[in-house]
Amino acid sequence: MKSYDTILFDLDGTLTDPALGITNSIAYALRKMEVEVPDRKRLTRFIGPPLMETFQSDFGFSPEEAALALRHYRAYFVEKGMLENHLYDGIGELLAELKTSGKTLAVATSKPEPFAVKILEHFGIADCFAYIAGGTLDETRTKKAEVIRYALEMLGISPGLSVVMVGDRKYDIIGAREVGIASIGVLYGYGTHDELSEAGAPFFAAD
């Protein structure tokens, strides 16, 4: 199997399990918007995609309503939801082993960058990464391909055969393909094998 020198990791569903905090934040936003809150299982489907798109496509909000819902979401998320979260088993050891072996590690998440930094600092793994690249609070950088390009730019690395993106949703796989790098789909997060396979993931990791 090919060895990669630079490894980009998604955050939600790949490094940490954010289900409680994200679903609580979405439920809070929907209640503020006076929309019936779906059951928790359905809400987990919204872990991964940009929330502005989710509020419009799944709940029929106008762009203005989606922006308001996003503000409500962030109000809860910043106060409580951000840390209603936990590391997946073995992630700390995996990152330490990769870093010790000389790999360059970075995060590429659509979550706003300040939130991603705070979460990784809270779990004590921020120092494992050469850069933590995230989306912007003003929603000008949310698509995964945009975040991957930004991460590589901050690392001073061009897309190529030595770079791989690791993530749990189709957005990670599609974004990697658009940028021109390889990808690995993880199966312990919130995307299914079918979703990742249909997106074109060439490799899978069960744990």
C-alpha positions as CSV (number, residue, x, y, z in Angstrom):
1,M,0.0,0.0,0.0
2,K,1.2,3.5,-0.8
3,S,2.7,5.5,2.0
4,Y,1.7,9.2,2.4
5,D,3.9,12.0,3.8
6,T,1.1,14.5,4.5
7,I,-2.1,13.4,6.2
8,L,-5.2,15.6,6.4
9,F,-7.9,14.7,8.9
10,D,-11.5,15.7,9.1
11,L,-12.6,16.5,12.6
12,D,-16.2,15.6,13.3
13,G,-16.8,11.8,12.9
14,T,-13.1,11.2,12.3
15,L,-11.1,12.5,15.2
16,T,-13.9,13.1,17.6
17,D,-17.5,12.0,18.1
18,P,-19.5,15.3,18.3
19,A,-23.0,13.8,18.1
20,L,-24.3,15.0,21.4
21,G,-23.1,18.6,21.0
22,I,-24.1,19.0,17.3
23,T,-27.5,17.5,17.7
24,N,-28.2,19.5,20.8
25,S,-27.2,22.7,19.0
26,I,-29.4,21.9,15.9
27,A,-32.3,21.0,18.2
28,Y,-31.8,24.4,20.0
29,A,-31.7,26.3,16.7
30,L,-34.9,24.6,15.4
31,R,-36.8,25.3,18.6
32,K,-35.8,29.0,18.3
33,M,-37.1,28.9,14.7
34,E,-40.3,27.3,16.0
35,V,-39.7,24.2,13.9
36,E,-40.6,20.7,15.2
37,V,-37.4,18.9,16.2
38,P,-36.8,15.5,14.5
39,D,-35.6,12.6,16.6
40,R,-32.0,12.4,17.6
41,K,-31.2,9.6,15.0
42,R,-32.3,11.8,12.1
43,L,-30.3,14.8,13.5
44,T,-27.0,12.8,13.3
45,R,-27.4,12.9,9.5
46,F,-26.4,16.6,9.7
47,I,-23.0,15.9,11.1
48,G,-20.6,16.8,8.3
49,P,-22.3,19.0,5.6
50,P,-22.2,22.8,5.9
51,L,-25.1,23.8,8.1
52,M,-26.3,26.7,5.9
53,E,-27.0,24.1,3.2
54,T,-28.6,21.7,5.7
55,F,-31.0,24.3,7.1
56,Q,-32.1,25.2,3.5
57,S,-32.2,21.8,1.9
58,D,-33.7,19.8,4.8
59,F,-35.8,22.3,6.6
60,G,-36.9,24.6,3.8
61,F,-35.4,27.7,5.2
62,S,-34.7,30.7,3.0
63,P,-31.1,32.0,3.0
64,E,-32.0,34.6,5.6
65,E,-33.8,32.1,7.8
66,A,-30.8,29.7,7.5
67,A,-28.5,32.5,8.6
68,L,-30.6,33.2,11.6
69,A,-30.8,29.5,12.5
70,L,-27.0,29.3,12.2
71,R,-26.7,32.1,14.7
72,H,-28.9,30.3,17.1
73,Y,-26.9,27.1,16.5
74,R,-23.7,28.8,17.3
75,A,-25.1,30.4,20.5
76,Y,-25.7,27.0,22.0
77,F,-22.6,25.4,20.4
78,V,-20.2,28.0,21.8
79,E,-21.7,27.9,25.3
80,K,-22.1,24.1,25.6
81,G,-22.2,22.0,22.5
82,M,-18.6,22.4,21.5
83,L,-17.4,20.3,24.3
84,E,-20.3,17.8,24.4
85,N,-17.8,15.7,22.4
86,H,-15.2,13.0,22.9
87,L,-12.2,11.6,21.2
88,Y,-12.6,8.3,19.4
89,D,-10.6,5.4,21.1
90,G,-7.0,5.2,19.8
91,I,-6.9,8.6,18.1
92,G,-4.3,10.1,20.5
93,E,-2.0,7.1,20.1
94,L,-2.5,7.1,16.3
95,L,-1.6,10.8,15.9
96,A,1.5,10.4,18.2
97,E,2.7,7.4,16.3
98,L,2.3,9.1,12.9
99,K,4.0,12.3,14.1
100,T,6.9,10.3,15.6
101,S,7.3,8.5,12.2
102,G,7.9,11.9,10.5
103,K,4.5,12.4,8.9
104,T,3.1,15.9,8.5
105,L,-0.4,16.1,10.0
106,A,-3.1,18.7,9.6
107,V,-6.8,19.1,10.1
108,A,-9.1,20.1,7.3
109,T,-12.7,20.7,8.6
110,S,-15.6,22.7,7.5
111,K,-16.2,23.6,11.1
112,P,-15.2,27.2,11.7
113,E,-11.5,27.3,12.4
114,P,-11.6,29.0,15.9
115,F,-14.0,26.2,17.1
116,A,-11.8,23.5,15.7
117,V,-8.7,24.9,17.4
118,K,-10.5,25.1,20.7
119,I,-11.9,21.5,20.5
120,L,-8.5,20.1,19.7
121,E,-6.8,22.1,22.4
122,H,-9.4,20.9,24.9
123,F,-8.6,17.2,24.1
124,G,-4.8,17.9,24.2
125,I,-4.0,17.0,20.6
126,A,-3.7,20.4,18.9
127,D,0.1,20.1,19.0
128,C,0.0,17.0,16.9
129,F,-0.9,19.1,13.8
130,A,1.3,21.4,11.8
131,Y,-1.9,23.4,10.9
132,I,-5.6,23.3,11.9
133,A,-7.5,24.5,8.8
134,G,-11.2,25.2,9.1
135,G,-14.1,27.1,7.6
136,T,-14.8,30.7,8.2
137,L,-17.4,32.2,10.5
138,D,-18.7,34.3,7.6
139,E,-19.4,31.2,5.5
140,T,-17.0,32.2,2.7
141,R,-15.0,29.0,3.1
142,T,-17.1,26.0,3.9
143,K,-16.9,23.5,1.1
144,K,-14.4,20.7,1.8
145,A,-12.3,21.3,-1.4
146,E,-11.9,24.9,-0.4
147,V,-10.7,23.9,3.1
148,I,-8.3,21.3,1.7
149,R,-6.8,23.8,-0.6
150,Y,-6.4,26.3,2.2
151,A,-4.8,23.6,4.5
152,L,-2.3,22.8,1.8
153,E,-1.5,26.4,1.2
154,M,-0.9,27.0,4.9
155,L,1.4,24.0,4.9
156,G,3.2,25.2,1.8
157,I,2.5,21.9,0.1
158,S,1.1,21.4,-3.4
159,P,-1.6,18.7,-4.1
160,G,0.1,15.5,-5.2
161,L,0.5,11.8,-4.7
162,S,2.1,12.1,-1.2
163,V,-1.0,13.7,0.3
164,V,-4.1,12.0,1.6
165,M,-7.4,13.2,3.2
166,V,-9.0,11.0,5.9
167,G,-12.7,11.5,6.6
168,D,-16.0,9.9,7.4
169,R,-18.4,11.6,4.9
170,K,-18.7,11.8,1.1
171,Y,-17.8,15.5,1.3
172,D,-14.2,14.5,2.4
173,I,-13.8,12.1,-0.5
174,I,-15.3,14.4,-3.1
175,G,-13.3,17.3,-1.8
176,A,-10.1,15.4,-2.0
177,R,-10.8,14.3,-5.6
178,E,-11.6,17.8,-6.6
179,V,-8.2,19.0,-5.2
180,G,-6.3,16.1,-6.7
181,I,-5.3,14.1,-3.7
182,A,-6.0,10.6,-2.4
183,S,-8.6,9.8,0.3
184,I,-9.4,7.2,3.0
185,G,-12.9,6.8,4.2
186,V,-13.3,5.8,7.9
187,L,-16.3,3.6,8.8
188,Y,-16.7,4.4,12.5
189,G,-18.0,7.9,11.9
190,Y,-21.3,9.1,10.3
191,G,-21.0,8.1,6.7
192,T,-21.8,4.6,5.5
193,H,-19.6,2.3,3.4
194,D,-22.1,2.8,0.5
195,E,-21.9,6.6,0.8
196,L,-18.1,6.6,0.8
197,S,-17.8,4.0,-1.9
198,E,-20.2,5.9,-4.2
199,A,-18.2,9.1,-3.6
200,G,-15.1,7.2,-4.9
201,A,-13.1,6.3,-1.7
202,P,-10.3,4.0,-2.7
203,F,-9.4,2.9,0.8
204,F,-11.4,2.3,4.0
205,A,-10.6,2.1,7.7
206,A,-12.9,0.2,10.0
207,D,-11.4,1.7,13.2
